[in-house]
């Protein structure tokens, strides 16, 4: 084993040795043999990692099922060094497009779930989040337009496991490592696009996006709003969205906060209002929006900003949709709901009522 490992670590031998009959079988057998010494297992992992670093070897290793079996075995050991080699092998193999789906689907997703599990841990023994860093980057390479749906199906949220999406969301919000946050956000972006039709783990996706919108960070917030816009473009997704716990409240709170601090014209505010506009195009869903107090407060604030604001066009269209819901207009104007608590006088109420009824003949009339 010593001699083989020495030869593999010679750059001139890497490509040739991966093609020697029986060599990969020998390396993988050593890795999974129960009676083998830990150091020998580590050398086996290191040798496979070095072979995987060679571009011409990547497909060979990933298509060799005994290699994937050995990698999975090494990922489940208790030795941080061995785990580190195994994660590095997956990361290297996943950089090859032809390998992504093979790895994600291997043994019904067992290999993927092992990587996700490692990405959630910070006690594997190596400093500076090194193993987490490798695991997240392995996931970054594994998740693509072709693998995202399978990956989410193989690693769902459950009572025992956080699953792929929740793990990536937690890393985006909580990781102190910038590269980890960026890699996790990239993976979530790909997943949100692939799952935007609402047919796979829709509720989990929406809850993760709500958490990102609440994160207070620019990149996750923008990504979440872009995802909500894409999802809301499909009518069949509206009912699930308005019934997602905290979704409307978070969007309404986001718009209201920006309006109150003088940032109403932010691009992200337009994105949030566009989501509400889509959701209010459906009668049943519109009624749920109309019953969300903070959304109504946000609309009022938008309608109060200076005349001619482009952002108000969204608000006027939304209000026009809300007017089709019985008593919605009364809810918008009822001081008991605190919507008018800062302007209780009658003249302001009349002015606001005019704003709510400004949609005439297919055009906007800005009345103040």
Coordinates of C-alpha atoms in Angstrom, one line a residue:
X1 CA 0.0 0.0 0.0
X2 CA 2.9 2.4 0.8
X3 CA 4.4 1.8 -2.6
X4 CA 1.1 2.3 -4.5
X5 CA 0.3 5.5 -2.6
X6 CA 3.8 6.8 -3.3
X7 CA 3.4 6.1 -7.0
X8 CA -0.1 7.7 -7.2
X9 CA 1.3 10.9 -5.7
X10 CA 3.7 11.3 -8.5
X11 CA 2.1 13.6 -11.0
X12 CA 3.4 11.7 -14.0
X13 CA 1.6 8.6 -12.8
X14 CA -1.9 9.8 -11.9
X15 CA -3.6 9.3 -15.3
X16 CA -2.0 6.0 -16.0
X17 CA -2.6 4.4 -12.6
X18 CA -6.4 5.1 -12.6
X19 CA -6.5 2.8 -15.7
X20 CA -4.5 -0.1 -14.2
X21 CA -6.8 -3.1 -14.0
X22 CA -7.8 -3.9 -10.3
X23 CA -6.1 -0.8 -8.8
X24 CA -9.3 1.0 -8.0
X25 CA -10.9 -2.2 -6.6
X26 CA -7.8 -2.7 -4.4
X27 CA -8.0 0.9 -3.0
X28 CA -11.7 0.7 -2.3
X29 CA -11.4 -2.7 -0.7
X30 CA -8.8 -1.3 1.7
X31 CA -11.0 1.7 2.5
X32 CA -14.0 -0.4 3.6
X33 CA -12.2 -3.4 5.2
X34 CA -13.2 -3.5 8.9
X35 CA -10.0 -4.9 10.1
X36 CA -7.8 -2.4 8.2
X37 CA -5.7 0.1 10.2
X38 CA -6.9 3.7 10.3
X39 CA -3.7 5.0 8.8
X40 CA -4.1 2.6 5.8
X41 CA -7.6 3.8 5.3
X42 CA -6.4 7.4 5.3
X43 CA -3.8 6.6 2.7
X44 CA -6.5 4.9 0.6
X45 CA -8.6 8.0 0.8
X46 CA -5.7 10.3 0.1
X47 CA -4.8 8.2 -3.0
X48 CA -8.4 8.3 -4.4
X49 CA -8.4 12.0 -3.8
X50 CA -5.2 12.5 -5.7
X51 CA -6.6 10.4 -8.6
X52 CA -9.8 12.5 -8.5
X53 CA -7.9 15.7 -9.0
X54 CA -6.8 14.6 -12.5
X55 CA -9.5 15.8 -14.9
X56 CA -9.3 12.8 -17.1
X57 CA -9.9 10.5 -14.1
X58 CA -13.0 12.0 -12.8
X59 CA -15.6 10.1 -14.9
X60 CA -13.6 6.9 -14.4
X61 CA -13.8 7.1 -10.6
X62 CA -17.5 8.2 -10.5
X63 CA -18.6 5.4 -12.8
X64 CA -16.8 2.9 -10.6
X65 CA -19.5 2.0 -8.1
X66 CA -17.0 0.5 -5.6
X67 CA -15.3 3.9 -5.4
X68 CA -18.6 5.6 -4.5
X69 CA -19.2 2.8 -1.9
X70 CA -15.8 3.5 -0.4
X71 CA -16.3 7.2 -0.3
X72 CA -19.6 6.7 1.5
X73 CA -17.9 4.5 4.0
X74 CA -15.2 7.0 4.7
X75 CA -17.7 9.8 5.1
X76 CA -19.3 7.9 7.9
X77 CA -16.1 7.3 9.9
X78 CA -15.3 9.2 13.1
X79 CA -11.8 10.3 12.0
X80 CA -11.8 13.9 10.8
X81 CA -8.8 13.4 8.5
X82 CA -10.5 10.5 6.7
X83 CA -13.8 12.5 6.4
X84 CA -11.8 15.4 5.0
X85 CA -10.3 13.2 2.3
X86 CA -13.7 11.7 1.4
X87 CA -15.4 15.1 1.1
X88 CA -12.5 16.3 -1.0
X89 CA -13.0 13.4 -3.4
X90 CA -16.7 14.2 -3.8
X91 CA -15.9 17.8 -4.4
X92 CA -13.4 17.0 -7.1
X93 CA -15.6 14.4 -8.8
X94 CA -18.6 16.8 -8.7
X95 CA -16.8 19.4 -10.8
X96 CA -17.4 17.1 -13.8
X97 CA -20.9 17.7 -15.2
X98 CA -21.3 14.0 -16.2
X99 CA -20.8 12.9 -12.6
X100 CA -23.2 15.2 -10.8
X101 CA -26.4 13.1 -11.2
X102 CA -24.5 9.8 -10.7
X103 CA -23.3 11.0 -7.3
X104 CA -26.6 12.6 -6.2
X105 CA -28.6 9.5 -7.1
X106 CA -26.1 6.9 -5.8
X107 CA -27.7 4.5 -3.3
X108 CA -30.9 6.5 -3.3
X109 CA -29.1 9.6 -2.2
X110 CA -27.0 8.2 0.6
X111 CA -23.8 9.9 -0.5
X112 CA -25.6 13.3 -0.9
X113 CA -27.2 13.0 2.5
X114 CA -23.8 12.2 4.1
X115 CA -22.4 15.4 2.6
X116 CA -25.4 17.4 3.8
X117 CA -25.0 16.0 7.3
X118 CA -21.3 16.9 7.4
X119 CA -22.2 20.5 6.2
X120 CA -24.4 20.9 9.3
X121 CA -21.7 20.0 11.8
X122 CA -19.0 22.1 13.4
X123 CA -17.5 19.5 15.6
X124 CA -15.7 17.2 13.2
X125 CA -12.3 18.1 14.6
X126 CA -10.7 20.4 12.0
X127 CA -10.2 24.1 12.7
X128 CA -11.5 27.1 10.7
X129 CA -14.6 25.2 9.5
X130 CA -12.4 23.4 6.9
X131 CA -14.6 20.3 6.5
X132 CA -17.8 22.4 6.4
X133 CA -16.2 24.6 3.8
X134 CA -15.4 21.5 1.7
X135 CA -18.8 20.0 2.2
X136 CA -20.7 23.1 1.2
X137 CA -18.5 23.5 -1.9
X138 CA -19.2 19.8 -2.8
X139 CA -22.9 20.6 -2.6
X140 CA -22.3 23.8 -4.7
X141 CA -20.8 21.6 -7.5
X142 CA -23.4 18.8 -7.1
X143 CA -26.5 21.1 -7.4
X144 CA -27.3 22.0 -10.9
X145 CA -30.5 22.5 -13.0
X146 CA -30.4 18.8 -13.8
X147 CA -29.8 17.5 -10.3
X148 CA -31.6 20.0 -8.0
X149 CA -35.0 18.2 -8.0
X150 CA -33.4 14.8 -7.3
X151 CA -31.1 16.3 -4.6
X152 CA -34.1 17.8 -2.8
X153 CA -36.1 14.6 -3.0
X154 CA -33.2 12.6 -1.6
X155 CA -32.5 15.0 1.2
X156 CA -35.9 16.3 2.5
X157 CA -36.7 18.0 5.7
X158 CA -37.7 15.4 8.3
X159 CA -38.0 14.9 12.1
X160 CA -34.4 13.6 12.2
X161 CA -32.7 15.6 9.5
X162 CA -32.8 19.2 8.4
X163 CA -32.5 18.3 4.8
X164 CA -30.7 20.0 1.9
X165 CA -32.7 23.2 1.6
X166 CA -32.9 24.0 5.3
X167 CA -29.2 23.2 5.7
X168 CA -28.2 25.6 2.9
X169 CA -30.5 28.3 4.3
X170 CA -29.0 28.0 7.8
X171 CA -25.5 28.3 6.3
X172 CA -26.5 31.4 4.4
X173 CA -27.8 33.1 7.5
X174 CA -25.5 31.8 10.2
X175 CA -22.1 30.9 8.8
X176 CA -19.3 33.2 9.7
X177 CA -17.5 32.2 6.5
X178 CA -18.2 34.4 3.4
X179 CA -17.3 31.7 0.9
X180 CA -19.6 29.2 2.6
X181 CA -22.5 31.7 2.6
X182 CA -22.0 32.5 -1.0
X183 CA -21.7 28.9 -2.1
X184 CA -24.9 28.0 -0.1
X185 CA -26.8 30.9 -1.5
X186 CA -25.8 29.9 -5.0
X187 CA -27.1 26.4 -4.4
X188 CA -30.4 27.7 -3.1
X189 CA -30.8 29.9 -6.1
X190 CA -30.4 27.0 -8.4
X191 CA -32.9 25.0 -6.3
X192 CA -35.5 27.8 -6.2
X193 CA -35.4 28.0 -10.0
X194 CA -35.8 24.2 -10.4
X195 CA -38.6 24.0 -7.8
X196 CA -40.5 27.1 -8.9
X197 CA -43.3 25.0 -10.5
X198 CA -44.4 24.1 -7.0
X199 CA -44.4 20.3 -7.6
X200 CA -41.6 19.4 -5.2
X201 CA -41.1 20.3 -1.5
X202 CA -42.9 23.6 -2.1
X203 CA -43.7 24.4 1.5
X204 CA -40.1 23.8 2.6
X205 CA -38.8 26.0 -0.3
X206 CA -41.2 28.9 0.7
X207 CA -40.3 28.7 4.4
X208 CA -36.6 28.9 3.4
X209 CA -37.2 31.9 1.2
X210 CA -39.1 33.6 4.1
X211 CA -36.1 33.1 6.4
X212 CA -33.8 34.5 3.7
X213 CA -36.0 37.6 3.3
X214 CA -35.9 38.0 7.1
X215 CA -32.1 37.7 7.2
X216 CA -31.4 41.4 6.9
X217 CA -28.6 40.8 4.3
X218 CA -28.8 42.3 0.8
X219 CA -27.9 39.2 -1.3
X220 CA -30.2 36.7 0.4
X221 CA -33.0 39.3 0.5
X222 CA -32.7 40.0 -3.2
X223 CA -32.5 36.3 -4.1
X224 CA -35.6 35.5 -2.0
X225 CA -37.6 38.2 -3.7
X226 CA -36.5 37.2 -7.1
X227 CA -37.5 33.6 -6.3
X228 CA -40.9 34.7 -5.0
X229 CA -41.5 36.7 -8.2
X230 CA -40.7 33.7 -10.3
X231 CA -42.9 31.4 -8.2
X232 CA -45.8 33.8 -8.1
X233 CA -45.8 34.0 -11.9
X234 CA -47.5 30.6 -11.9
X235 CA -51.1 30.9 -10.9
X236 CA -51.2 27.4 -9.4
X237 CA -48.6 28.5 -6.8
X238 CA -50.7 31.3 -5.3
X239 CA -52.7 29.3 -2.9
X240 CA -49.7 27.7 -1.4
X241 CA -47.9 31.1 -1.1
X242 CA -50.7 33.0 0.7
X243 CA -51.1 30.1 3.1
X244 CA -47.4 29.8 3.9
X245 CA -46.8 30.8 7.5
X246 CA -45.3 34.2 7.7
X247 CA -44.9 34.8 3.9
X248 CA -47.3 37.7 3.5
X249 CA -46.4 39.2 6.9
X250 CA -42.7 39.1 5.9
X251 CA -43.2 40.7 2.5
X252 CA -45.5 43.3 4.0
X253 CA -43.1 44.1 6.8
X254 CA -40.2 44.4 4.3
X255 CA -42.1 47.0 2.2
X256 CA -43.3 48.9 5.3
X257 CA -39.8 49.0 6.8
X258 CA -38.3 50.4 3.6
X259 CA -41.1 53.0 3.3
X260 CA -40.7 54.1 6.9
X261 CA -36.9 54.7 6.5
X262 CA -37.3 56.5 3.2
X263 CA -36.2 53.7 0.9
X264 CA -39.5 53.1 -0.9
X265 CA -38.0 53.3 -4.3
X266 CA -35.6 50.4 -3.7
X267 CA -35.6 47.8 -6.5
X268 CA -36.4 45.2 -3.9
X269 CA -39.5 47.1 -2.9
X270 CA -40.8 46.9 -6.4
X271 CA -40.0 43.2 -6.5
X272 CA -42.0 42.7 -3.3
X273 CA -45.0 44.7 -4.5
X274 CA -44.9 42.8 -7.8
X275 CA -45.3 39.5 -5.8
X276 CA -48.3 41.0 -4.0
X277 CA -49.8 42.1 -7.3
X278 CA -49.6 38.6 -8.7
X279 CA -51.1 37.1 -5.5
X280 CA -54.1 39.6 -5.6
X281 CA -55.0 38.6 -9.2
X282 CA -56.7 35.6 -7.7
X283 CA -60.0 36.1 -5.8
X284 CA -59.5 33.7 -3.0
X285 CA -55.8 34.6 -2.5
X286 CA -56.6 38.3 -2.8
X287 CA -59.0 37.9 0.2
X288 CA -56.1 36.4 2.2
X289 CA -53.9 39.4 1.3
X290 CA -56.6 41.8 2.2
X291 CA -56.9 40.2 5.6
X292 CA -53.1 40.7 6.3
X293 CA -52.9 43.8 8.4
X294 CA -49.2 44.7 7.8
X295 CA -49.6 44.4 4.0
X296 CA -52.4 47.0 4.2
X297 CA -50.2 49.3 6.4
X298 CA -47.4 48.9 3.8
X299 CA -49.7 49.9 0.9
X300 CA -50.9 52.9 2.9
X301 CA -47.3 54.1 3.4
X302 CA -46.5 53.6 -0.3
X303 CA -49.5 55.7 -1.3
X304 CA -48.4 58.5 1.0
X305 CA -45.0 59.0 -0.6
X306 CA -44.5 62.0 -3.0
X307 CA -46.6 62.3 -6.1
X308 CA -45.4 60.6 -9.2
X309 CA -43.4 57.8 -7.7
X310 CA -43.1 54.8 -10.0
X311 CA -43.4 52.5 -7.0
X312 CA -46.9 53.7 -6.4
X313 CA -48.1 52.1 -9.7
X314 CA -47.7 48.7 -8.1
X315 CA -49.6 49.8 -5.0
X316 CA -52.5 51.3 -7.1
X317 CA -52.8 48.1 -9.1
X318 CA -52.9 46.0 -5.9
X319 CA -55.5 48.2 -4.3
X320 CA -57.6 48.0 -7.4
X321 CA -57.5 44.2 -7.0
X322 CA -58.3 44.5 -3.3
X323 CA -61.4 46.6 -4.1
X324 CA -63.0 43.4 -5.6
X325 CA -63.0 41.8 -2.1
X326 CA -66.1 42.7 0.0
X327 CA -65.2 45.1 2.9
X328 CA -61.5 45.3 1.8
X329 CA -61.8 49.0 1.3
X330 CA -63.3 49.5 4.7
X331 CA -60.4 47.5 6.2
X332 CA -57.9 49.8 4.5
X333 CA -59.6 52.8 5.9
X334 CA -60.7 51.6 9.4
X335 CA -58.8 53.6 12.1
X336 CA -59.4 50.7 14.5
X337 CA -56.9 48.7 12.5
X338 CA -54.3 51.4 13.1
X339 CA -53.9 52.1 9.4
X340 CA -54.8 55.7 9.9
X341 CA -53.5 56.0 13.4
X342 CA -51.0 58.7 12.4
X343 CA -53.7 60.8 10.5
X344 CA -57.0 60.5 12.2
X345 CA -58.5 63.7 10.8
X346 CA -61.3 63.4 8.2
X347 CA -59.6 65.3 5.4
X348 CA -56.8 62.7 5.4
X349 CA -59.3 59.9 5.3
X350 CA -61.0 61.5 2.3
X351 CA -57.8 62.0 0.5
X352 CA -56.7 58.4 1.1
X353 CA -60.1 57.2 -0.1
X354 CA -59.6 59.1 -3.3
X355 CA -56.2 57.4 -3.8
X356 CA -57.9 54.0 -3.4
X357 CA -60.4 54.7 -6.1
X358 CA -58.1 56.3 -8.7
X359 CA -58.2 53.5 -11.2
X360 CA -60.4 54.7 -14.0
X361 CA -60.8 53.6 -17.5
X362 CA -57.6 51.5 -17.6
X363 CA -55.3 54.4 -16.5
X364 CA -53.9 55.8 -13.3
X365 CA -55.0 59.1 -11.9
X366 CA -52.8 60.3 -9.0
X367 CA -55.2 62.3 -6.8
X368 CA -53.9 63.9 -3.6

